[in-house]
PDB file of C-alpha atoms in Angstrom:
ATOM      1  CA  MET A   1      -5.013   9.136 -26.271  1.00  0.00           C
ATOM      2  CA  SER A   2      -2.607   6.339 -24.631  1.00  0.00           C
ATOM      3  CA  HIS A   3      -5.316   3.835 -22.942  1.00  0.00           C
ATOM      4  CA  ASP A   4      -4.172   3.780 -18.979  1.00  0.00           C
ATOM      5  CA  ALA A   5      -3.792   0.304 -17.768  1.00  0.00           C
ATOM      6  CA  LEU A   6      -4.920   0.951 -14.542  1.00  0.00           C
ATOM      7  CA  ASP A   7      -7.942   3.402 -15.192  1.00  0.00           C
ATOM      8  CA  GLY A   8     -10.769   1.890 -13.231  1.00  0.00           C
ATOM      9  CA  TRP A   9      -8.144   1.096 -10.246  1.00  0.00           C
ATOM     10  CA  LEU A  10      -7.842   2.335  -6.711  1.00  0.00           C
ATOM     11  CA  ALA A  11      -5.173   3.146  -4.393  1.00  0.00           C
ATOM     12  CA  GLU A  12      -5.813   1.167  -1.351  1.00  0.00           C
ATOM     13  CA  GLY A  13      -2.940   2.435   0.593  1.00  0.00           C
ATOM     14  CA  LEU A  14       0.647   4.120   0.206  1.00  0.00           C
ATOM     15  CA  ARG A  15       3.417   3.708   2.269  1.00  0.00           C
ATOM     16  CA  LEU A  16       6.853   4.622   2.572  1.00  0.00           C
ATOM     17  CA  SER A  17       9.463   2.898   4.495  1.00  0.00           C
ATOM     18  CA  PHE A  18      12.990   3.915   6.558  1.00  0.00           C
ATOM     19  CA  PHE A  19      15.424   1.759   8.026  1.00  0.00           C
ATOM     20  CA  GLY A  20      18.305   1.781  10.096  1.00  0.00           C
ATOM     21  CA  VAL A  21      18.270   5.842  10.149  1.00  0.00           C
ATOM     22  CA  SER A  22      21.690   6.835  12.036  1.00  0.00           C
ATOM     23  CA  GLY A  23      21.075  10.411  13.854  1.00  0.00           C
ATOM     24  CA  TRP A  24      17.303  10.718  14.214  1.00  0.00           C
ATOM     25  CA  SER A  25      15.270  11.406  17.667  1.00  0.00           C
ATOM     26  CA  GLN A  26      11.857  10.272  17.518  1.00  0.00           C
ATOM     27  CA  ARG A  27       9.550  13.548  17.474  1.00  0.00           C
ATOM     28  CA  ALA A  28       6.136  14.577  15.971  1.00  0.00           C
ATOM     29  CA  ILE A  29       6.090  15.442  12.710  1.00  0.00           C
ATOM     30  CA  PHE A  30       2.598  14.299  11.157  1.00  0.00           C
ATOM     31  CA  LYS A  31       2.467  18.420  10.575  1.00  0.00           C
ATOM     32  CA  GLU A  32       5.832  19.302   9.261  1.00  0.00           C
ATOM     33  CA  ILE A  33       4.669  16.508   6.642  1.00  0.00           C
ATOM     34  CA  SER A  34       0.656  16.776   6.196  1.00  0.00           C
ATOM     35  CA  GLY A  35       0.566  20.466   7.175  1.00  0.00           C
ATOM     36  CA  VAL A  36      -2.530  19.457  10.032  1.00  0.00           C
ATOM     37  CA  GLU A  37      -1.813  18.734  14.041  1.00  0.00           C
ATOM     38  CA  PRO A  38      -2.428  14.720  14.411  1.00  0.00           C
ATOM     39  CA  ALA A  39      -5.967  13.418  15.507  1.00  0.00           C
ATOM     40  CA  ALA A  40      -4.112  10.989  17.850  1.00  0.00           C
ATOM     41  CA  THR A  41      -0.811  11.075  19.080  1.00  0.00           C
ATOM     42  CA  THR A  42       0.639   7.497  21.178  1.00  0.00           C
ATOM     43  CA  ALA A  43       4.050   7.188  23.016  1.00  0.00           C
ATOM     44  CA  GLN A  44       4.879   3.985  24.344  1.00  0.00           C
ATOM     45  CA  ARG A  45       7.793   4.572  25.459  1.00  0.00           C
ATOM     46  CA  MET A  46       8.974   1.093  26.534  1.00  0.00           C
ATOM     47  CA  MET A  47       8.732  -0.189  23.096  1.00  0.00           C
ATOM     48  CA  GLN A  48      10.567   2.965  21.566  1.00  0.00           C
ATOM     49  CA  VAL A  49       7.537   3.460  19.895  1.00  0.00           C
ATOM     50  CA  TYR A  50       5.399   6.995  18.567  1.00  0.00           C
ATOM     51  CA  GLN A  51       2.496   7.335  17.040  1.00  0.00           C
ATOM     52  CA  GLU A  52       0.730  10.223  14.648  1.00  0.00           C
ATOM     53  CA  ALA A  53      -2.008   9.810  13.001  1.00  0.00           C
ATOM     54  CA  GLY A  54      -5.498  12.071  11.530  1.00  0.00           C
ATOM     55  CA  ASP A  55      -7.394  12.472   8.656  1.00  0.00           C
ATOM     56  CA  VAL A  56      -6.378  14.728   5.229  1.00  0.00           C
ATOM     57  CA  SER A  57      -8.734  16.050   2.491  1.00  0.00           C
ATOM     58  CA  HIS A  58     -10.178  12.542   1.829  1.00  0.00           C
ATOM     59  CA  ALA A  59      -7.892   9.631   3.373  1.00  0.00           C
ATOM     60  CA  HIS A  60      -5.880   8.864   6.474  1.00  0.00           C
ATOM     61  CA  LEU A  61      -1.997   9.921   6.956  1.00  0.00           C
ATOM     62  CA  THR A  62       0.062   7.336  10.067  1.00  0.00           C
ATOM     63  CA  ILE A  63       3.033   8.211  10.452  1.00  0.00           C
ATOM     64  CA  VAL A  64       4.870   5.670  12.855  1.00  0.00           C
ATOM     65  CA  GLN A  65       8.204   5.816  13.848  1.00  0.00           C
ATOM     66  CA  GLN A  66      10.267   2.985  15.769  1.00  0.00           C
ATOM     67  CA  ALA A  67      13.644   2.340  17.301  1.00  0.00           C
ATOM     68  CA  ASN A  68      14.844   1.262  13.531  1.00  0.00           C
ATOM     69  CA  ARG A  69      11.918   2.191  11.284  1.00  0.00           C
ATOM     70  CA  ILE A  70       9.982   4.974  10.480  1.00  0.00           C
ATOM     71  CA  ASP A  71       6.678   4.432   8.126  1.00  0.00           C
ATOM     72  CA  VAL A  72       4.572   6.708   6.298  1.00  0.00           C
ATOM     73  CA  VAL A  73       1.649   5.643   5.043  1.00  0.00           C
ATOM     74  CA  LEU A  74      -1.627   6.756   3.067  1.00  0.00           C
ATOM     75  CA  GLY A  75      -5.239   4.963   3.773  1.00  0.00           C
ATOM     76  CA  ASP A  76      -8.974   5.361   3.787  1.00  0.00           C
ATOM     77  CA  ARG A  77     -10.066   6.667   6.672  1.00  0.00           C
ATOM     78  CA  PRO A  78      -9.697   3.849   9.870  1.00  0.00           C
ATOM     79  CA  THR A  79     -13.679   4.596  10.454  1.00  0.00           C
ATOM     80  CA  GLN A  80     -14.914   4.297   7.244  1.00  0.00           C
ATOM     81  CA  ASN A  81     -18.291   1.307   6.683  1.00  0.00           C
ATOM     82  CA  THR A  82     -17.021  -1.582   4.539  1.00  0.00           C
ATOM     83  CA  VAL A  83     -19.839  -3.652   6.594  1.00  0.00           C
ATOM     84  CA  ASP A  84     -22.851  -3.025   6.495  1.00  0.00           C
ATOM     85  CA  PRO A  85     -24.329  -1.640   3.369  1.00  0.00           C
ATOM     86  CA  SER A  86     -27.537  -1.155   5.236  1.00  0.00           C
ATOM     87  CA  LEU A  87     -25.481   2.018   7.029  1.00  0.00           C
ATOM     88  CA  PRO A  88     -24.999   5.041   4.884  1.00  0.00           C
ATOM     89  CA  GLY A  89     -21.444   5.436   3.374  1.00  0.00           C
ATOM     90  CA  TYR A  90     -20.887   2.215   2.630  1.00  0.00           C
ATOM     91  CA  LYS A  91     -18.049   0.730   0.035  1.00  0.00           C
ATOM     92  CA  PRO A  92     -17.091  -2.835  -0.045  1.00  0.00           C
ATOM     93  CA  PHE A  93     -13.432  -2.518   0.881  1.00  0.00           C
ATOM     94  CA  PHE A  94     -10.795   0.215   1.910  1.00  0.00           C
ATOM     95  CA  SER A  95      -9.599   2.611  -0.923  1.00  0.00           C
ATOM     96  CA  ILE A  96      -8.776   6.568  -0.873  1.00  0.00           C
ATOM     97  CA  GLY A  97      -9.775   7.352  -4.454  1.00  0.00           C
ATOM     98  CA  PRO A  98      -8.098   6.664  -7.737  1.00  0.00           C
ATOM     99  CA  PHE A  99      -4.906   5.858  -8.107  1.00  0.00           C
ATOM    100  CA  ARG A 100      -3.502   8.748  -9.744  1.00  0.00           C
ATOM    101  CA  GLN A 101      -4.745  11.648  -7.932  1.00  0.00           C
ATOM    102  CA  SER A 102      -4.060   9.346  -4.400  1.00  0.00           C
ATOM    103  CA  LEU A 103      -0.163   9.113  -6.050  1.00  0.00           C
ATOM    104  CA  GLU A 104       0.041  12.784  -6.786  1.00  0.00           C
ATOM    105  CA  SER A 105      -1.374  13.538  -2.615  1.00  0.00           C
ATOM    106  CA  PHE A 106       1.101  11.076  -1.287  1.00  0.00           C
ATOM    107  CA  ASP A 107       4.170  12.274  -3.165  1.00  0.00           C
ATOM    108  CA  SER A 108       3.370  15.541  -1.291  1.00  0.00           C
ATOM    109  CA  PHE A 109       3.711  12.953   1.911  1.00  0.00           C
ATOM    110  CA  ALA A 110       6.625  11.646   0.784  1.00  0.00           C
ATOM    111  CA  GLY A 111       8.609  14.376  -0.317  1.00  0.00           C
ATOM    112  CA  LYS A 112       8.024  16.596   2.803  1.00  0.00           C
ATOM    113  CA  ALA A 113       9.205  12.804   4.868  1.00  0.00           C
ATOM    114  CA  VAL A 114      12.942  12.690   2.801  1.00  0.00           C
ATOM    115  CA  ALA A 115      13.677  16.347   3.080  1.00  0.00           C
ATOM    116  CA  LEU A 116      13.562  15.697   7.297  1.00  0.00           C
ATOM    117  CA  LEU A 117      15.894  12.737   7.336  1.00  0.00           C
ATOM    118  CA  PRO A 118      20.015  12.386   6.756  1.00  0.00           C
ATOM    119  CA  ASN A 119      19.730   8.997   5.429  1.00  0.00           C
ATOM    120  CA  ALA A 120      18.952   4.929   5.710  1.00  0.00           C
ATOM    121  CA  ILE A 121      19.932   1.803   5.243  1.00  0.00           C
ATOM    122  CA  ARG A 122      16.999   0.610   4.003  1.00  0.00           C
ATOM    123  CA  VAL A 123      13.749   2.152   2.268  1.00  0.00           C
ATOM    124  CA  ALA A 124      10.813   0.908   0.587  1.00  0.00           C
ATOM    125  CA  TYR A 125       8.307   2.305  -1.185  1.00  0.00           C
ATOM    126  CA  ALA A 126       4.761   0.223  -1.514  1.00  0.00           C
ATOM    127  CA  ILE A 127       1.471   0.385  -3.354  1.00  0.00           C
ATOM    128  CA  THR A 128      -1.699  -1.757  -2.831  1.00  0.00           C
ATOM    129  CA  LEU A 129      -4.548  -1.158  -5.657  1.00  0.00           C
ATOM    130  CA  ILE A 130      -7.841  -2.569  -5.777  1.00  0.00           C
ATOM    131  CA  ARG A 131     -10.601  -3.148  -8.470  1.00  0.00           C
ATOM    132  CA  PRO A 132     -13.869  -4.091  -7.371  1.00  0.00           C
ATOM    133  CA  THR A 133     -15.913  -5.842  -9.223  1.00  0.00           C
ATOM    134  CA  SER A 134     -19.445  -8.117  -9.762  1.00  0.00           C
ATOM    135  CA  GLY A 135     -17.698 -11.281  -8.991  1.00  0.00           C
ATOM    136  CA  SER A 136     -14.824 -13.891  -9.023  1.00  0.00           C
ATOM    137  CA  LYS A 137     -15.188 -14.166 -12.386  1.00  0.00           C
ATOM    138  CA  GLU A 138     -14.693 -10.425 -13.585  1.00  0.00           C
ATOM    139  CA  ALA A 139     -11.640  -9.774 -10.579  1.00  0.00           C
ATOM    140  CA  ILE A 140      -9.667 -12.927 -11.887  1.00  0.00           C
ATOM    141  CA  ARG A 141     -10.183 -11.227 -15.806  1.00  0.00           C
ATOM    142  CA  ALA A 142      -9.043  -8.153 -14.641  1.00  0.00           C
ATOM    143  CA  ILE A 143      -5.694  -9.265 -13.465  1.00  0.00           C
ATOM    144  CA  HIS A 144      -5.060 -11.827 -16.360  1.00  0.00           C
ATOM    145  CA  LYS A 145      -4.925  -8.672 -18.115  1.00  0.00           C
ATOM    146  CA  LEU A 146      -2.105  -7.085 -16.406  1.00  0.00           C
ATOM    147  CA  ILE A 147      -0.033 -11.211 -16.428  1.00  0.00           C
ATOM    148  CA  PRO A 148      -1.092 -12.503 -19.525  1.00  0.00           C
ATOM    149  CA  ARG A 149       2.275 -14.500 -19.878  1.00  0.00           C
ATOM    150  CA  ILE A 150       0.510 -16.195 -17.082  1.00  0.00           C
ATOM    151  CA  PRO A 151      -1.805 -19.296 -18.200  1.00  0.00           C
ATOM    152  CA  VAL A 152      -5.124 -18.392 -16.166  1.00  0.00           C
ATOM    153  CA  ASP A 153      -8.435 -19.499 -17.168  1.00  0.00           C
ATOM    154  CA  PRO A 154     -11.156 -17.011 -15.749  1.00  0.00           C
ATOM    155  CA  GLU A 155     -13.600 -19.543 -16.867  1.00  0.00           C
ATOM    156  CA  ASN A 156     -12.967 -21.819 -14.847  1.00  0.00           C
ATOM    157  CA  ASP A 157      -9.893 -21.070 -12.748  1.00  0.00           C
ATOM    158  CA  THR A 158     -10.446 -19.312  -8.660  1.00  0.00           C
ATOM    159  CA  ASP A 159      -7.878 -18.034  -5.875  1.00  0.00           C
ATOM    160  CA  LEU A 160      -5.762 -16.454  -8.222  1.00  0.00           C
ATOM    161  CA  LEU A 161      -2.537 -15.304  -6.309  1.00  0.00           C
ATOM    162  CA  PHE A 162       0.995 -15.316  -8.524  1.00  0.00           C
ATOM    163  CA  GLN A 163       3.997 -13.214  -6.288  1.00  0.00           C
ATOM    164  CA  ILE A 164       7.395 -12.289  -7.918  1.00  0.00           C
ATOM    165  CA  ASN A 165      10.313 -10.733  -6.643  1.00  0.00           C
ATOM    166  CA  ARG A 166      12.731  -9.477  -9.554  1.00  0.00           C
ATOM    167  CA  PRO A 167      15.456  -7.735  -8.343  1.00  0.00           C
ATOM    168  CA  THR A 168      17.273  -5.083 -10.638  1.00  0.00           C
ATOM    169  CA  ARG A 169      20.692  -3.108  -9.994  1.00  0.00           C
ATOM    170  CA  ASP A 170      20.016   0.440 -11.133  1.00  0.00           C
ATOM    171  CA  ASP A 171      23.484   2.794 -12.656  1.00  0.00           C
ATOM    172  CA  ARG A 172      24.612   2.405  -9.292  1.00  0.00           C
ATOM    173  CA  GLY A 173      24.081  -0.348  -8.905  1.00  0.00           C
ATOM    174  CA  LEU A 174      22.117  -0.338  -5.666  1.00  0.00           C
ATOM    175  CA  LEU A 175      20.644  -3.873  -5.341  1.00  0.00           C
ATOM    176  CA  ILE A 176      16.810  -2.865  -6.144  1.00  0.00           C
ATOM    177  CA  ASN A 177      13.610  -5.359  -5.414  1.00  0.00           C
ATOM    178  CA  ARG A 178      10.656  -5.305  -7.214  1.00  0.00           C
ATOM    179  CA  LEU A 179       7.933  -7.561  -5.629  1.00  0.00           C
ATOM    180  CA  ALA A 180       4.546  -7.467  -7.189  1.00  0.00           C
ATOM    181  CA  LYS A 181       1.946  -9.672  -6.060  1.00  0.00           C
ATOM    182  CA  TRP A 182      -1.478  -9.747  -8.038  1.00  0.00           C
ATOM    183  CA  GLU A 183      -4.483 -11.540  -6.246  1.00  0.00           C
ATOM    184  CA  ALA A 184      -8.504 -12.286  -6.355  1.00  0.00           C
ATOM    185  CA  LEU A 185     -10.303 -11.496  -3.202  1.00  0.00           C
ATOM    186  CA  GLN A 186     -13.517 -12.332  -2.161  1.00  0.00           C
ATOM    187  CA  VAL A 187     -15.266 -11.735   0.992  1.00  0.00           C
ATOM    188  CA  THR A 188     -17.858 -12.825   2.986  1.00  0.00           C
ATOM    189  CA  THR A 189     -18.943 -10.604   6.339  1.00  0.00           C
ATOM    190  CA  VAL A 190     -19.623 -12.648   9.166  1.00  0.00           C
ATOM    191  CA  ARG A 191     -22.471 -12.234  12.302  1.00  0.00           C
ATOM    192  CA  VAL A 192     -21.590 -13.700  15.738  1.00  0.00           C
ATOM    193  CA  ASN A 193     -23.364 -13.835  18.535  1.00  0.00           C
ATOM    194  CA  PRO A 194     -21.140 -10.898  21.152  1.00  0.00           C
ATOM    195  CA  MET A 195     -22.233 -12.430  23.815  1.00  0.00           C
ATOM    196  CA  GLY A 196     -19.965 -15.646  22.551  1.00  0.00           C
ATOM    197  CA  GLY A 197     -22.746 -18.266  22.776  1.00  0.00           C
ATOM    198  CA  PRO A 198     -23.583 -21.367  20.023  1.00  0.00           C
ATOM    199  CA  ILE A 199     -25.761 -19.618  17.565  1.00  0.00           C
ATOM    200  CA  PRO A 200     -24.358 -20.415  13.113  1.00  0.00           C
ATOM    201  CA  ILE A 201     -22.203 -17.440  12.250  1.00  0.00           C
ATOM    202  CA  MET A 202     -24.293 -16.774   8.680  1.00  0.00           C
ATOM    203  CA  PRO A 203     -23.005 -14.117   6.401  1.00  0.00           C
ATOM    204  CA  ALA A 204     -24.107 -10.747   6.793  1.00  0.00           C
ATOM    205  CA  THR A 205     -24.032  -9.983   3.579  1.00  0.00           C
ATOM    206  CA  PRO A 206     -23.316 -11.524   0.178  1.00  0.00           C
ATOM    207  CA  PRO A 207     -19.507 -12.105  -0.897  1.00  0.00           C
ATOM    208  CA  VAL A 208     -18.044  -9.141  -2.300  1.00  0.00           C
ATOM    209  CA  SER A 209     -14.957  -9.479  -4.899  1.00  0.00           C
ATOM    210  CA  ALA A 210     -11.944  -7.933  -6.304  1.00  0.00           C
ATOM    211  CA  ALA A 211      -8.712  -7.611  -8.467  1.00  0.00           C
ATOM    212  CA  GLN A 212      -5.917  -6.552  -6.496  1.00  0.00           C
ATOM    213  CA  ILE A 213      -2.958  -5.754  -6.319  1.00  0.00           C
ATOM    214  CA  TYR A 214       0.670  -5.196  -4.531  1.00  0.00           C
ATOM    215  CA  ILE A 215       3.662  -3.321  -5.288  1.00  0.00           C
ATOM    216  CA  ASP A 216       6.828  -3.222  -2.959  1.00  0.00           C
ATOM    217  CA  ALA A 217      10.233  -1.833  -4.421  1.00  0.00           C
ATOM    218  CA  ASN A 218      12.755  -1.613  -1.914  1.00  0.00           C
ATOM    219  CA  THR A 219      17.093  -1.867  -1.577  1.00  0.00           C
ATOM    220  CA  ASP A 220      18.666  -4.802  -0.513  1.00  0.00           C
ATOM    221  CA  ALA A 221      17.841  -5.495   3.316  1.00  0.00           C
ATOM    222  CA  GLY A 222      21.443  -6.829   3.006  1.00  0.00           C
ATOM    223  CA  ASN A 223      22.861  -3.677   3.166  1.00  0.00           C
ATOM    224  CA  ILE A 224      24.732  -1.437   5.901  1.00  0.00           C
ATOM    225  CA  VAL A 225      25.509   1.261   4.282  1.00  0.00           C
ATOM    226  CA  PRO A 226      23.617   4.578   4.957  1.00  0.00           C
ATOM    227  CA  LEU A 227      22.159   5.848   2.053  1.00  0.00           C
ATOM    228  CA  ASN A 228      22.096   9.744   1.559  1.00  0.00           C
ATOM    229  CA  ASN A 229      20.387  10.572  -1.376  1.00  0.00           C
ATOM    230  CA  LEU A 230      16.777   9.918   0.109  1.00  0.00           C
ATOM    231  CA  SER A 231      15.196  12.032  -2.309  1.00  0.00           C
ATOM    232  CA  GLU A 232      17.088  10.810  -5.104  1.00  0.00           C
ATOM    233  CA  LEU A 233      16.468   7.628  -4.506  1.00  0.00           C
ATOM    234  CA  LEU A 234      12.197   7.914  -3.179  1.00  0.00           C
ATOM    235  CA  SER A 235      12.125   9.085  -6.787  1.00  0.00           C
ATOM    236  CA  GLU A 236      13.782   5.854  -8.416  1.00  0.00           C
ATOM    237  CA  LEU A 237      11.437   3.174  -6.474  1.00  0.00           C
ATOM    238  CA  ARG A 238       8.113   5.116  -6.802  1.00  0.00           C
ATOM    239  CA  GLN A 239       9.198   5.147 -10.526  1.00  0.00           C
ATOM    240  CA  HIS A 240       9.595   1.657 -10.161  1.00  0.00           C
ATOM    241  CA  ALA A 241       6.396   0.007  -8.323  1.00  0.00           C
ATOM    242  CA  VAL A 242       4.461   2.301 -10.933  1.00  0.00           C
ATOM    243  CA  LYS A 243       5.545   1.207 -13.708  1.00  0.00           C
ATOM    244  CA  LEU A 244       5.689  -2.264 -12.565  1.00  0.00           C
ATOM    245  CA  ALA A 245       1.779  -1.671 -11.359  1.00  0.00           C
ATOM    246  CA  GLU A 246       1.251  -0.155 -15.215  1.00  0.00           C
ATOM    247  CA  ALA A 247       3.029  -3.274 -16.754  1.00  0.00           C
ATOM    248  CA  GLY A 248       2.383  -6.009 -14.916  1.00  0.00           C
ATOM    249  CA  GLU A 249       4.626  -8.774 -16.397  1.00  0.00           C
ATOM    250  CA  ALA A 250       3.753  -8.183 -19.846  1.00  0.00           C
TER     251      ALA A 250
END
């Protein structure tokens, strides 16, 4: 049985973005994409923003239409308790669930979104993964396994952040950016006086640590020609993003 390099990693968020969609008028599309009615809809006509959001199974789907951009985002429920471990349902970081399962759920939404749109000047497919750890050293070790060519000493190094874009061209000559970022996180929740009084800022909980991966596979920002075969392009960008998350800088 082959080893899964992303075993233990959770999906923090998945996003599909379209820029410059011609012939498109803002309308309600949440139900067409998710199969359920949105829990909330916000329309800001002056700013040309139309947003729909709601829970889908164990996650939260948000669809934002702007003047020149459409985003389909799957993430954790915004009401998730990530602050107080003494309250029910606490977890230290927002996450949807195991990466592979979350990716499969997002595939359905992404495929239906693509089917609605005639074209786009630019398309981006982004995934954010997170792996809670017992401490910062463990977070750095988890990242170093995916970027072994980068000199890192988990026992002594701190504040690890490595980002790089490795552009490539596909069989059609289309430029594909492959932006990746690996980061060791350490987060401390603090208590502040809601009345604004001069009390010391004290940690509310012990620091929590995690390893995080952000991958954004996207087409050329300088392109001005509408891209028509969005379904094929979605599959290509997804493949680049997943492969980079799996292989890292190995």
